[in-house]
mmCIF file of C-alpha atoms (C1' of nucleotides) in Angstrom:
data_model
loop_
_atom_site.group_PDB
_atom_site.id
_atom_site.type_symbol
_atom_site.label_atom_id
_atom_site.label_comp_id
_atom_site.label_asym_id
_atom_site.label_seq_id
_atom_site.Cartn_x
_atom_site.Cartn_y
_atom_site.Cartn_z
ATOM 1 C CA MET A 1 20.866 1.089 -44.052
ATOM 2 C CA ASP A 2 23.603 -1.159 -42.982
ATOM 3 C CA THR A 3 23.584 -3.518 -40.168
ATOM 4 C CA ARG A 4 24.867 -1.526 -37.400
ATOM 5 C CA GLU A 5 22.398 1.252 -38.297
ATOM 6 C CA LYS A 6 19.591 -1.109 -38.435
ATOM 7 C CA LEU A 7 20.450 -2.176 -34.860
ATOM 8 C CA ILE A 8 20.607 1.238 -33.491
ATOM 9 C CA GLU A 9 17.278 2.059 -34.993
ATOM 10 C CA SER A 10 15.549 -1.082 -33.839
ATOM 11 C CA THR A 11 17.044 -0.498 -30.343
ATOM 12 C CA ARG A 12 15.667 2.960 -30.294
ATOM 13 C CA ALA A 13 11.948 1.674 -31.152
ATOM 14 C CA LEU A 14 12.086 -0.908 -28.893
ATOM 15 C CA LEU A 15 13.384 1.339 -25.823
ATOM 16 C CA TRP A 16 10.504 3.755 -26.700
ATOM 17 C CA GLU A 17 8.087 0.931 -26.763
ATOM 18 C CA ARG A 18 9.074 -1.246 -23.861
ATOM 19 C CA GLY A 19 11.776 0.731 -22.034
ATOM 20 C CA TYR A 20 15.387 -0.704 -21.391
ATOM 21 C CA VAL A 21 14.237 -3.427 -19.088
ATOM 22 C CA GLY A 22 11.848 -4.754 -21.319
ATOM 23 C CA THR A 23 13.923 -4.873 -24.354
ATOM 24 C CA SER A 24 15.869 -7.980 -24.923
ATOM 25 C CA PRO A 25 18.781 -8.389 -27.359
ATOM 26 C CA LYS A 26 16.767 -11.149 -28.936
ATOM 27 C CA ALA A 27 13.999 -8.925 -29.687
ATOM 28 C CA ILE A 28 16.386 -6.391 -31.069
ATOM 29 C CA GLN A 29 18.010 -8.917 -33.444
ATOM 30 C CA GLU A 30 14.496 -9.908 -34.726
ATOM 31 C CA ARG A 31 13.322 -6.394 -35.464
ATOM 32 C CA SER A 32 16.561 -5.459 -36.860
ATOM 33 C CA GLY A 33 17.000 -8.663 -38.845
ATOM 34 C CA ALA A 34 20.779 -9.079 -37.767
ATOM 35 C CA GLY A 35 21.642 -12.362 -36.065
ATOM 36 C CA GLN A 36 23.144 -13.084 -32.901
ATOM 37 C CA GLY A 37 26.721 -13.069 -33.776
ATOM 38 C CA SER A 38 26.280 -9.829 -35.938
ATOM 39 C CA MET A 39 24.811 -7.941 -32.988
ATOM 40 C CA TYR A 40 27.717 -8.740 -30.616
ATOM 41 C CA HIS A 41 30.260 -8.007 -33.465
ATOM 42 C CA HIS A 42 29.136 -4.577 -33.787
ATOM 43 C CA PHE A 43 28.380 -3.715 -29.891
ATOM 44 C CA SER A 44 29.747 -5.220 -26.905
ATOM 45 C CA GLY A 45 26.268 -6.079 -25.404
ATOM 46 C CA LYS A 46 22.963 -4.345 -24.646
ATOM 47 C CA PRO A 47 24.461 -1.529 -22.589
ATOM 48 C CA GLU A 48 26.487 -0.238 -25.460
ATOM 49 C CA LEU A 49 23.815 -0.704 -27.937
ATOM 50 C CA ALA A 50 21.314 1.241 -25.746
ATOM 51 C CA LEU A 51 23.838 4.003 -25.156
ATOM 52 C CA ALA A 52 24.081 4.480 -29.112
ATOM 53 C CA ALA A 53 20.132 4.408 -29.344
ATOM 54 C CA ILE A 54 19.868 6.914 -26.424
ATOM 55 C CA ASN A 55 22.306 9.228 -27.615
ATOM 56 C CA ARG A 56 20.647 9.407 -30.915
ATOM 57 C CA THR A 57 17.115 9.725 -29.494
ATOM 58 C CA ALA A 58 18.342 12.619 -27.255
ATOM 59 C CA GLU A 59 19.961 14.344 -30.365
ATOM 60 C CA ASP A 60 16.963 14.032 -32.307
ATOM 61 C CA LEU A 61 14.710 15.567 -29.677
ATOM 62 C CA ARG A 62 16.944 18.520 -29.231
ATOM 63 C CA ALA A 63 17.287 19.036 -33.033
ATOM 64 C CA ARG A 64 13.486 19.064 -33.433
ATOM 65 C CA ALA A 65 12.988 21.399 -30.328
ATOM 66 C CA GLU A 66 15.798 23.809 -31.554
ATOM 67 C CA ALA A 67 14.047 23.973 -35.199
ATOM 68 C CA ALA A 68 10.881 25.332 -33.436
ATOM 69 C CA PHE A 69 12.843 27.561 -30.990
ATOM 70 C CA THR A 70 14.745 29.385 -34.005
ATOM 71 C CA ALA A 71 11.671 29.717 -36.190
ATOM 72 C CA PRO A 72 10.811 33.222 -37.157
ATOM 73 C CA GLY A 73 8.410 35.288 -34.987
ATOM 74 C CA PRO A 74 8.069 36.542 -31.573
ATOM 75 C CA ALA A 75 9.887 34.531 -28.930
ATOM 76 C CA LEU A 76 6.525 33.946 -27.281
ATOM 77 C CA ASP A 77 4.994 32.540 -30.347
ATOM 78 C CA ARG A 78 7.824 30.154 -30.789
ATOM 79 C CA VAL A 79 7.195 28.768 -27.194
ATOM 80 C CA ALA A 80 3.369 28.199 -28.189
ATOM 81 C CA ALA A 81 4.296 26.603 -31.487
ATOM 82 C CA TYR A 82 6.543 24.254 -29.611
ATOM 83 C CA LEU A 83 4.016 23.130 -27.245
ATOM 84 C CA ARG A 84 1.436 22.762 -29.745
ATOM 85 C CA ARG A 85 3.702 20.628 -32.079
ATOM 86 C CA GLU A 86 2.167 17.525 -33.135
ATOM 87 C CA ARG A 87 3.353 14.430 -30.944
ATOM 88 C CA GLU A 88 2.767 11.048 -30.493
ATOM 89 C CA ALA A 89 1.129 11.442 -27.204
ATOM 90 C CA LEU A 90 0.203 7.957 -26.689
ATOM 91 C CA LYS A 91 3.533 6.484 -27.219
ATOM 92 C CA GLY A 92 4.883 8.738 -24.658
ATOM 93 C CA CYS A 93 8.183 10.608 -24.820
ATOM 94 C CA PRO A 94 11.159 8.649 -25.855
ATOM 95 C CA VAL A 95 13.476 10.380 -23.610
ATOM 96 C CA GLY A 96 11.193 11.039 -20.564
ATOM 97 C CA ARG A 97 10.199 7.446 -20.409
ATOM 98 C CA LEU A 98 13.782 6.417 -19.674
ATOM 99 C CA THR A 99 13.633 8.223 -16.477
ATOM 100 C CA GLN A 100 11.280 5.273 -15.158
ATOM 101 C CA ASP A 101 13.842 2.706 -16.039
ATOM 102 C CA PRO A 102 15.955 1.726 -13.001
ATOM 103 C CA GLU A 103 18.910 0.149 -15.020
ATOM 104 C CA VAL A 104 19.137 3.336 -17.212
ATOM 105 C CA MET A 105 19.018 5.657 -14.101
ATOM 106 C CA ALA A 106 21.554 3.541 -12.392
ATOM 107 C CA ASP A 107 24.247 3.658 -15.315
ATOM 108 C CA PRO A 108 25.815 7.086 -15.534
ATOM 109 C CA ALA A 109 26.443 6.814 -18.997
ATOM 110 C CA LEU A 110 23.005 5.951 -19.864
ATOM 111 C CA ARG A 111 21.614 8.716 -17.691
ATOM 112 C CA ASP A 112 23.674 11.516 -18.849
ATOM 113 C CA PRO A 113 21.919 12.149 -22.282
ATOM 114 C CA VAL A 114 18.614 12.206 -20.392
ATOM 115 C CA GLU A 115 19.766 14.647 -17.858
ATOM 116 C CA GLN A 116 21.435 16.836 -20.164
ATOM 117 C CA THR A 117 18.333 16.953 -22.415
ATOM 118 C CA PHE A 118 15.984 18.096 -20.145
ATOM 119 C CA ALA A 119 18.495 20.714 -18.684
ATOM 120 C CA TRP A 120 19.162 22.062 -22.070
ATOM 121 C CA LEU A 121 15.311 22.096 -22.998
ATOM 122 C CA THR A 122 14.318 23.877 -19.911
ATOM 123 C CA THR A 123 17.157 26.528 -20.147
ATOM 124 C CA ARG A 124 16.399 27.089 -23.807
ATOM 125 C CA LEU A 125 12.771 27.607 -22.963
ATOM 126 C CA ALA A 126 13.583 29.915 -19.929
ATOM 127 C CA ASP A 127 15.707 32.128 -22.493
ATOM 128 C CA LEU A 128 12.771 32.475 -24.679
ATOM 129 C CA LEU A 129 10.382 33.517 -21.888
ATOM 130 C CA ALA A 130 12.947 36.036 -21.020
ATOM 131 C CA GLU A 131 13.375 37.401 -24.444
ATOM 132 C CA ALA A 132 9.627 37.697 -24.470
ATOM 133 C CA GLN A 133 9.732 39.710 -21.420
ATOM 134 C CA SER A 134 12.354 42.028 -22.632
ATOM 135 C CA ASN A 135 10.205 42.451 -25.715
ATOM 136 C CA GLY A 136 7.318 43.659 -23.656
ATOM 137 C CA ASP A 137 5.178 40.665 -24.618
ATOM 138 C CA LEU A 138 5.050 38.557 -21.247
ATOM 139 C CA ALA A 139 4.574 39.942 -17.818
ATOM 140 C CA PRO A 140 7.986 40.454 -16.152
ATOM 141 C CA THR A 141 6.239 39.225 -12.739
ATOM 142 C CA LEU A 142 6.784 35.459 -14.151
ATOM 143 C CA ALA A 143 10.071 33.902 -13.191
ATOM 144 C CA PRO A 144 11.346 32.406 -16.454
ATOM 145 C CA GLY A 145 13.132 29.503 -14.966
ATOM 146 C CA PRO A 146 10.340 28.034 -12.934
ATOM 147 C CA THR A 147 7.779 28.684 -15.567
ATOM 148 C CA ALA A 148 9.913 26.944 -18.252
ATOM 149 C CA THR A 149 10.143 24.042 -15.977
ATOM 150 C CA ALA A 150 6.307 24.230 -15.462
ATOM 151 C CA LEU A 151 6.024 23.972 -19.279
ATOM 152 C CA VAL A 152 8.308 21.220 -19.811
ATOM 153 C CA ALA A 153 6.529 19.197 -17.065
ATOM 154 C CA VAL A 154 3.127 19.689 -18.813
ATOM 155 C CA LEU A 155 4.633 18.183 -21.742
ATOM 156 C CA GLN A 156 5.899 15.017 -19.930
ATOM 157 C CA GLY A 157 2.904 14.830 -17.694
ATOM 158 C CA GLY A 158 0.786 15.239 -20.703
ATOM 159 C CA TYR A 159 2.078 12.111 -22.045
ATOM 160 C CA VAL A 160 1.539 10.395 -18.861
ATOM 161 C CA LEU A 161 -1.904 11.292 -18.642
ATOM 162 C CA ALA A 162 -2.580 10.319 -22.277
ATOM 163 C CA ARG A 163 -1.152 6.915 -21.589
ATOM 164 C CA ALA A 164 -3.093 6.428 -18.496
ATOM 165 C CA ALA A 165 -6.314 7.413 -20.419
ATOM 166 C CA GLY A 166 -5.397 5.352 -23.536
ATOM 167 C CA ALA A 167 -6.476 8.475 -25.399
ATOM 168 C CA THR A 168 -4.820 11.817 -26.810
ATOM 169 C CA GLU A 169 -7.235 13.979 -25.129
ATOM 170 C CA PRO A 170 -5.529 14.436 -21.960
ATOM 171 C CA TYR A 171 -2.574 15.370 -23.544
ATOM 172 C CA ALA A 172 -4.081 18.206 -25.731
ATOM 173 C CA ASN A 173 -6.037 19.440 -22.777
ATOM 174 C CA ALA A 174 -2.842 19.808 -20.631
ATOM 175 C CA ILE A 175 -1.370 21.803 -23.471
ATOM 176 C CA GLU A 176 -4.381 23.850 -23.910
ATOM 177 C CA GLY A 177 -4.602 24.449 -20.294
ATOM 178 C CA ALA A 178 -0.934 25.467 -19.898
ATOM 179 C CA LEU A 179 -1.385 28.053 -22.823
ATOM 180 C CA GLY A 180 -4.495 29.296 -21.139
ATOM 181 C CA LEU A 181 -2.645 29.995 -17.869
ATOM 182 C CA LEU A 182 0.309 31.675 -20.063
ATOM 183 C CA ALA A 183 -2.323 33.635 -21.847
ATOM 184 C CA GLY A 184 -3.238 35.770 -18.682
ATOM 185 C CA HIS A 185 0.435 36.888 -18.498
ATOM 186 C CA ARG A 186 0.457 38.241 -22.152
ATOM 187 C CA GLU A 187 0.966 41.741 -22.527
ATOM 188 C CA GLY A 188 -0.306 43.657 -25.401
ATOM 189 C CA ARG A 189 1.737 46.167 -27.668
ATOM 190 C CA MET B 1 1.421 -8.043 9.479
ATOM 191 C CA ASP B 2 0.542 -11.429 7.957
ATOM 192 C CA THR B 3 2.126 -13.152 4.899
ATOM 193 C CA ARG B 4 -0.314 -11.962 2.544
ATOM 194 C CA GLU B 5 -0.190 -8.385 3.754
ATOM 195 C CA LYS B 6 3.606 -8.349 3.489
ATOM 196 C CA LEU B 7 3.368 -9.695 -0.033
ATOM 197 C CA ILE B 8 1.242 -6.950 -1.031
ATOM 198 C CA GLU B 9 3.219 -4.171 0.520
ATOM 199 C CA SER B 10 6.646 -5.466 -0.903
ATOM 200 C CA THR B 11 5.004 -5.559 -4.279
ATOM 201 C CA ARG B 12 3.872 -2.139 -3.860
ATOM 202 C CA ALA B 13 7.382 -0.892 -3.016
ATOM 203 C CA LEU B 14 8.874 -3.095 -5.786
ATOM 204 C CA LEU B 15 6.499 -1.742 -8.520
ATOM 205 C CA TRP B 16 7.322 1.788 -7.325
ATOM 206 C CA GLU B 17 10.836 1.122 -7.494
ATOM 207 C CA ARG B 18 11.362 -1.136 -10.702
ATOM 208 C CA GLY B 19 8.090 -1.301 -12.338
ATOM 209 C CA TYR B 20 5.959 -4.392 -13.279
ATOM 210 C CA VAL B 21 8.459 -5.684 -15.873
ATOM 211 C CA GLY B 22 11.331 -5.170 -13.553
ATOM 212 C CA THR B 23 9.836 -6.925 -10.487
ATOM 213 C CA SER B 24 10.236 -10.812 -10.250
ATOM 214 C CA PRO B 25 8.383 -12.930 -8.047
ATOM 215 C CA LYS B 26 11.669 -14.079 -6.726
ATOM 216 C CA ALA B 27 12.456 -10.419 -5.493
ATOM 217 C CA ILE B 28 8.986 -10.190 -4.060
ATOM 218 C CA GLN B 29 9.586 -13.209 -1.977
ATOM 219 C CA GLU B 30 13.054 -12.065 -0.768
ATOM 220 C CA ARG B 31 11.726 -8.624 0.108
ATOM 221 C CA SER B 32 8.477 -9.975 2.076
ATOM 222 C CA GLY B 33 10.197 -12.839 3.719
ATOM 223 C CA ALA B 34 7.747 -15.323 1.974
ATOM 224 C CA GLY B 35 8.643 -18.620 0.546
ATOM 225 C CA GLN B 36 7.858 -19.554 -2.997
ATOM 226 C CA GLY B 37 4.990 -21.893 -2.021
ATOM 227 C CA SER B 38 3.701 -19.326 0.271
ATOM 228 C CA MET B 39 3.396 -16.621 -2.438
ATOM 229 C CA TYR B 40 1.740 -19.029 -4.670
ATOM 230 C CA HIS B 41 -0.651 -20.064 -2.047
ATOM 231 C CA HIS B 42 -1.949 -16.756 -1.474
ATOM 232 C CA PHE B 43 -1.934 -15.327 -4.943
ATOM 233 C CA SER B 44 -2.202 -17.198 -8.431
ATOM 234 C CA GLY B 45 0.839 -15.490 -9.673
ATOM 235 C CA LYS B 46 2.579 -12.054 -10.530
ATOM 236 C CA PRO B 47 -0.570 -10.615 -12.133
ATOM 237 C CA GLU B 48 -2.852 -11.162 -9.325
ATOM 238 C CA LEU B 49 -0.500 -9.752 -6.817
ATOM 239 C CA ALA B 50 0.288 -6.668 -8.843
ATOM 240 C CA LEU B 51 -3.454 -6.104 -9.323
ATOM 241 C CA ALA B 52 -3.907 -6.020 -5.427
ATOM 242 C CA ALA B 53 -0.796 -3.903 -5.000
ATOM 243 C CA ILE B 54 -1.769 -1.397 -7.752
ATOM 244 C CA ASN B 55 -5.240 -0.873 -6.340
ATOM 245 C CA ARG B 56 -4.239 -0.384 -3.092
ATOM 246 C CA THR B 57 -1.518 2.144 -4.168
ATOM 247 C CA ALA B 58 -4.345 3.784 -6.415
ATOM 248 C CA GLU B 59 -6.568 4.128 -3.313
ATOM 249 C CA ASP B 60 -3.897 5.484 -1.403
ATOM 250 C CA LEU B 61 -3.267 8.179 -3.750
ATOM 251 C CA ARG B 62 -6.876 9.083 -3.984
ATOM 252 C CA ALA B 63 -7.267 9.201 -0.255
ATOM 253 C CA ARG B 64 -4.329 11.348 0.374
ATOM 254 C CA ALA B 65 -5.698 13.757 -2.351
ATOM 255 C CA GLU B 66 -9.112 13.665 -1.031
ATOM 256 C CA ALA B 67 -7.662 14.867 2.401
ATOM 257 C CA ALA B 68 -6.224 17.945 0.821
ATOM 258 C CA PHE B 69 -9.215 18.859 -1.362
ATOM 259 C CA THR B 70 -11.699 18.530 1.640
ATOM 260 C CA ALA B 71 -9.622 20.594 3.990
ATOM 261 C CA PRO B 72 -10.974 23.748 5.360
ATOM 262 C CA GLY B 73 -10.509 27.190 3.582
ATOM 263 C CA PRO B 74 -10.916 28.660 -0.183
ATOM 264 C CA ALA B 75 -11.176 26.239 -2.951
ATOM 265 C CA LEU B 76 -8.160 27.803 -4.456
ATOM 266 C CA ASP B 77 -5.993 27.570 -1.404
ATOM 267 C CA ARG B 78 -6.854 23.807 -1.285
ATOM 268 C CA VAL B 79 -5.691 23.587 -4.747
ATOM 269 C CA ALA B 80 -2.326 25.345 -4.203
ATOM 270 C CA ALA B 81 -1.962 23.098 -0.800
ATOM 271 C CA TYR B 82 -2.389 19.970 -2.683
ATOM 272 C CA LEU B 83 0.283 20.985 -5.323
ATOM 273 C CA ARG B 84 2.599 22.051 -2.674
ATOM 274 C CA ARG B 85 2.259 18.983 -0.533
ATOM 275 C CA GLU B 86 5.529 17.102 0.200
ATOM 276 C CA ARG B 87 5.990 14.298 -2.386
ATOM 277 C CA GLU B 88 9.117 12.105 -2.848
ATOM 278 C CA ALA B 89 9.886 13.620 -6.121
ATOM 279 C CA LEU B 90 12.838 11.347 -6.625
ATOM 280 C CA LYS B 91 10.914 8.175 -6.480
ATOM 281 C CA GLY B 92 8.366 9.408 -8.947
ATOM 282 C CA CYS B 93 4.616 9.082 -8.810
ATOM 283 C CA PRO B 94 3.815 5.237 -7.877
ATOM 284 C CA VAL B 95 0.812 5.322 -10.141
ATOM 285 C CA GLY B 96 2.151 7.504 -12.873
ATOM 286 C CA ARG B 97 5.211 5.295 -13.394
ATOM 287 C CA LEU B 98 2.925 2.311 -14.328
ATOM 288 C CA THR B 99 1.794 4.102 -17.516
ATOM 289 C CA GLN B 100 5.495 3.456 -18.819
ATOM 290 C CA ASP B 101 4.890 -0.341 -18.481
ATOM 291 C CA PRO B 102 3.766 -2.177 -21.432
ATOM 292 C CA GLU B 103 2.417 -5.205 -19.525
ATOM 293 C CA VAL B 104 0.451 -3.058 -17.256
ATOM 294 C CA MET B 105 -0.970 -0.987 -20.133
ATOM 295 C CA ALA B 106 -1.757 -4.417 -21.940
ATOM 296 C CA ASP B 107 -3.682 -5.851 -19.031
ATOM 297 C CA PRO B 108 -7.138 -4.037 -18.778
ATOM 298 C CA ALA B 109 -7.242 -5.269 -15.056
ATOM 299 C CA LEU B 110 -4.010 -3.657 -14.185
ATOM 300 C CA ARG B 111 -4.642 -0.583 -16.312
ATOM 301 C CA ASP B 112 -7.976 0.262 -14.899
ATOM 302 C CA PRO B 113 -7.058 1.646 -11.506
ATOM 303 C CA VAL B 114 -4.367 3.625 -13.186
ATOM 304 C CA GLU B 115 -6.611 5.265 -15.653
ATOM 305 C CA GLN B 116 -9.608 5.816 -12.965
ATOM 306 C CA THR B 117 -7.130 7.550 -10.537
ATOM 307 C CA PHE B 118 -6.137 10.049 -13.061
ATOM 308 C CA ALA B 119 -9.619 10.751 -14.334
ATOM 309 C CA TRP B 120 -11.003 11.132 -10.772
ATOM 310 C CA LEU B 121 -7.953 13.375 -9.650
ATOM 311 C CA THR B 122 -8.407 15.615 -12.827
ATOM 312 C CA THR B 123 -12.077 15.958 -12.308
ATOM 313 C CA ARG B 124 -11.773 16.652 -8.690
ATOM 314 C CA LEU B 125 -9.500 19.442 -9.450
ATOM 315 C CA ALA B 126 -11.536 20.803 -12.069
ATOM 316 C CA ASP B 127 -14.444 21.144 -9.592
ATOM 317 C CA LEU B 128 -12.189 22.801 -7.109
ATOM 318 C CA LEU B 129 -11.250 25.429 -9.750
ATOM 319 C CA ALA B 130 -15.084 25.953 -11.060
ATOM 320 C CA GLU B 131 -15.721 26.557 -7.038
ATOM 321 C CA ALA B 132 -13.010 29.105 -6.909
ATOM 322 C CA GLN B 133 -14.552 30.788 -9.975
ATOM 323 C CA SER B 134 -17.938 30.861 -8.673
ATOM 324 C CA ASN B 135 -16.346 32.318 -5.383
ATOM 325 C CA GLY B 136 -14.934 34.989 -7.458
ATOM 326 C CA ASP B 137 -11.461 34.036 -6.588
ATOM 327 C CA LEU B 138 -10.391 32.924 -9.991
ATOM 328 C CA ALA B 139 -10.802 34.474 -13.516
ATOM 329 C CA PRO B 140 -13.842 33.021 -15.099
ATOM 330 C CA THR B 141 -11.870 32.928 -18.309
ATOM 331 C CA LEU B 142 -9.940 29.944 -17.534
ATOM 332 C CA ALA B 143 -11.232 26.747 -18.614
ATOM 333 C CA PRO B 144 -11.340 24.489 -15.555
ATOM 334 C CA GLY B 145 -11.224 21.060 -17.174
ATOM 335 C CA PRO B 146 -7.866 21.698 -19.407
ATOM 336 C CA THR B 147 -6.568 23.927 -16.410
ATOM 337 C CA ALA B 148 -7.027 20.956 -13.998
ATOM 338 C CA THR B 149 -5.332 18.678 -16.512
ATOM 339 C CA ALA B 150 -2.538 21.040 -17.068
ATOM 340 C CA LEU B 151 -1.834 20.904 -12.946
ATOM 341 C CA VAL B 152 -1.851 17.308 -12.850
ATOM 342 C CA ALA B 153 0.444 17.046 -15.711
ATOM 343 C CA VAL B 154 2.808 19.595 -13.903
ATOM 344 C CA LEU B 155 2.843 17.074 -11.116
ATOM 345 C CA GLN B 156 3.612 14.189 -13.261
ATOM 346 C CA GLY B 157 6.011 15.985 -15.202
ATOM 347 C CA GLY B 158 7.799 17.327 -12.322
ATOM 348 C CA TYR B 159 8.571 13.829 -11.147
ATOM 349 C CA VAL B 160 9.898 13.059 -14.628
ATOM 350 C CA LEU B 161 12.244 16.145 -14.440
ATOM 351 C CA ALA B 162 13.316 15.327 -10.775
ATOM 352 C CA ARG B 163 14.261 11.855 -11.895
ATOM 353 C CA ALA B 164 16.253 12.977 -14.902
ATOM 354 C CA ALA B 165 18.166 15.439 -12.950
ATOM 355 C CA GLY B 166 18.629 13.185 -9.940
ATOM 356 C CA ALA B 167 17.479 16.134 -7.896
ATOM 357 C CA THR B 168 14.325 17.650 -6.420
ATOM 358 C CA GLU B 169 14.830 21.117 -7.519
ATOM 359 C CA PRO B 170 13.028 20.514 -11.043
ATOM 360 C CA TYR B 171 10.027 19.225 -9.193
ATOM 361 C CA ALA B 172 9.918 22.199 -6.966
ATOM 362 C CA ASN B 173 10.418 24.570 -9.946
ATOM 363 C CA ALA B 174 7.724 23.113 -11.840
ATOM 364 C CA ILE B 175 5.163 23.451 -9.154
ATOM 365 C CA GLU B 176 6.296 26.929 -8.360
ATOM 366 C CA GLY B 177 6.229 27.804 -11.996
ATOM 367 C CA ALA B 178 2.636 26.520 -12.164
ATOM 368 C CA LEU B 179 1.466 28.577 -8.956
ATOM 369 C CA GLY B 180 3.164 31.509 -10.547
ATOM 370 C CA LEU B 181 1.234 31.091 -13.735
ATOM 371 C CA LEU B 182 -2.133 30.425 -11.755
ATOM 372 C CA ALA B 183 -1.493 33.618 -9.720
ATOM 373 C CA GLY B 184 -1.972 35.867 -12.399
ATOM 374 C CA HIS B 185 -5.626 34.605 -12.723
ATOM 375 C CA ARG B 186 -6.513 35.094 -9.117
ATOM 376 C CA GLU B 187 -9.065 37.631 -8.446
ATOM 377 C CA GLY B 188 -9.208 39.753 -5.230
ATOM 378 C CA ARG B 189 -12.255 40.255 -3.032
ATOM 379 C "C1'" DG C 1 30.963 -9.749 -40.542
ATOM 380 C "C1'" DT C 2 27.757 -13.282 -40.090
ATOM 381 C "C1'" DC C 3 26.194 -17.943 -38.561
ATOM 382 C "C1'" DT C 4 25.332 -21.864 -35.372
ATOM 383 C "C1'" DA C 5 26.154 -24.063 -31.161
ATOM 384 C "C1'" DT C 6 26.381 -23.920 -26.636
ATOM 385 C "C1'" DA C 7 26.294 -22.145 -21.661
ATOM 386 C "C1'" DC C 8 24.577 -20.533 -17.672
ATOM 387 C "C1'" DC C 9 21.296 -17.648 -15.183
ATOM 388 C "C1'" DT C 10 16.693 -15.732 -14.044
ATOM 389 C "C1'" DG C 11 11.842 -15.378 -14.599
ATOM 390 C "C1'" DG C 12 7.661 -17.466 -13.554
ATOM 391 C "C1'" DA C 13 5.214 -21.341 -12.100
ATOM 392 C "C1'" DT C 14 3.693 -26.306 -10.620
ATOM 393 C "C1'" DA C 15 3.947 -30.661 -7.751
ATOM 394 C "C1'" DG C 16 3.968 -32.745 -3.753
ATOM 395 C "C1'" DA C 17 5.896 -33.423 1.063
ATOM 396 C "C1'" DC C 18 5.159 -31.580 5.780
ATOM 397 C "C1'" DG D 1 -0.149 -22.469 5.153
ATOM 398 C "C1'" DT D 2 4.768 -23.147 3.954
ATOM 399 C "C1'" DC D 3 8.809 -25.791 2.348
ATOM 400 C "C1'" DT D 4 11.620 -28.013 -1.240
ATOM 401 C "C1'" DA D 5 12.201 -30.049 -5.692
ATOM 402 C "C1'" DT D 6 11.581 -29.448 -10.337
ATOM 403 C "C1'" DC D 7 10.361 -27.535 -14.733
ATOM 404 C "C1'" DC D 8 10.647 -25.026 -19.102
ATOM 405 C "C1'" DA D 9 11.084 -20.682 -21.311
ATOM 406 C "C1'" DG D 10 13.612 -16.802 -22.133
ATOM 407 C "C1'" DG D 11 17.577 -13.305 -21.217
ATOM 408 C "C1'" DT D 12 22.250 -12.464 -22.168
ATOM 409 C "C1'" DA D 13 26.562 -13.761 -23.568
ATOM 410 C "C1'" DT D 14 30.612 -16.631 -25.332
ATOM 411 C "C1'" DA D 15 33.082 -19.945 -28.756
ATOM 412 C "C1'" DG D 16 34.325 -21.221 -32.989
ATOM 413 C "C1'" DA D 17 33.271 -22.299 -37.855
ATOM 414 C "C1'" DC D 18 32.401 -20.030 -42.182
#
DNA sequence: GTCTATACCTGGATAGAC
DNA sequence: GTCTATCCAGGTATAGAC
């Protein structure tokens, strides 16, 4: 991994752990093993480096989600599998946590990938729910859009609750609770 | 409002807007109108002041929730009313946002009120769901604990999605979606 | 491309006068 | 109780040598 790459990966890790405000150029340099001058040679400063890191993290999240969404099997099972997928609940969502960072939200360039990621994710899940309905697997009374939004919110909120508790149980319970609520709307065939 | 009080209230506002890491003693002083010496006369430093602010914010959240929980009417309606209650979605949850702050989570004193608040909230909602079940208003198949956790997660996640979008719609959709999911488990009487 | 030196600002706090 | 002066570390960046 070359220097530029190490800088980006170190920044991704630090943004996840400490957020934008809590991440200093110095910490990035130490973690990546790159020197002061080296970092400023590859990037104009903290914002540009953060942008590269955030973009990559957002792409990563979408790629993982898309893999679950396009797996074989009924749409509703794919939704459930996506929700149940293993996650590092205690670390929180690397994209969601950025919404709490005032400096990220204040900079349109940094904020855009965050916004796009959740917009994409919600739409994608809504499509799968609609597909399940047209297959006769899910009650047509559920509104796909709001339901999908609620599911994404359960994930994001599950992270928050896990961090608050310092334990993964609340995360697991939130997912289980959501799946229990969804189960009441399944339609047999 | 005396100086001490102004310091606490200013800190509450800043913690909500910028988090612990993003809030400096200087900013607190400017916002409260108190001087350097004045702040350090009333509090030993940023951590002690933050503790007072966080405790008050947590108490505040609980008091508002408890008001909704003890309102007249069927338990299930009280749950729905709590979820629908107006909130400043774009500002995020003043307690939930603290979970993203590494310094808050690292300090047991600061972290405790956050942890307790969500533990209490989840338990309280689970009790109401159980009450609704014993009244015959809610399907007994739903597990109250996980369901309550999912509902709290929807709120917390709704805030995240609203901030990501820079709009309140995702928050409203998440709540609406959750209520739609819950509606399928209502039992008439 | 990477290093070291330097610079300036802010964060967070203490000291002592009033 | 509040004010001003002062302090040191760290954040963020530039300059210039190698």
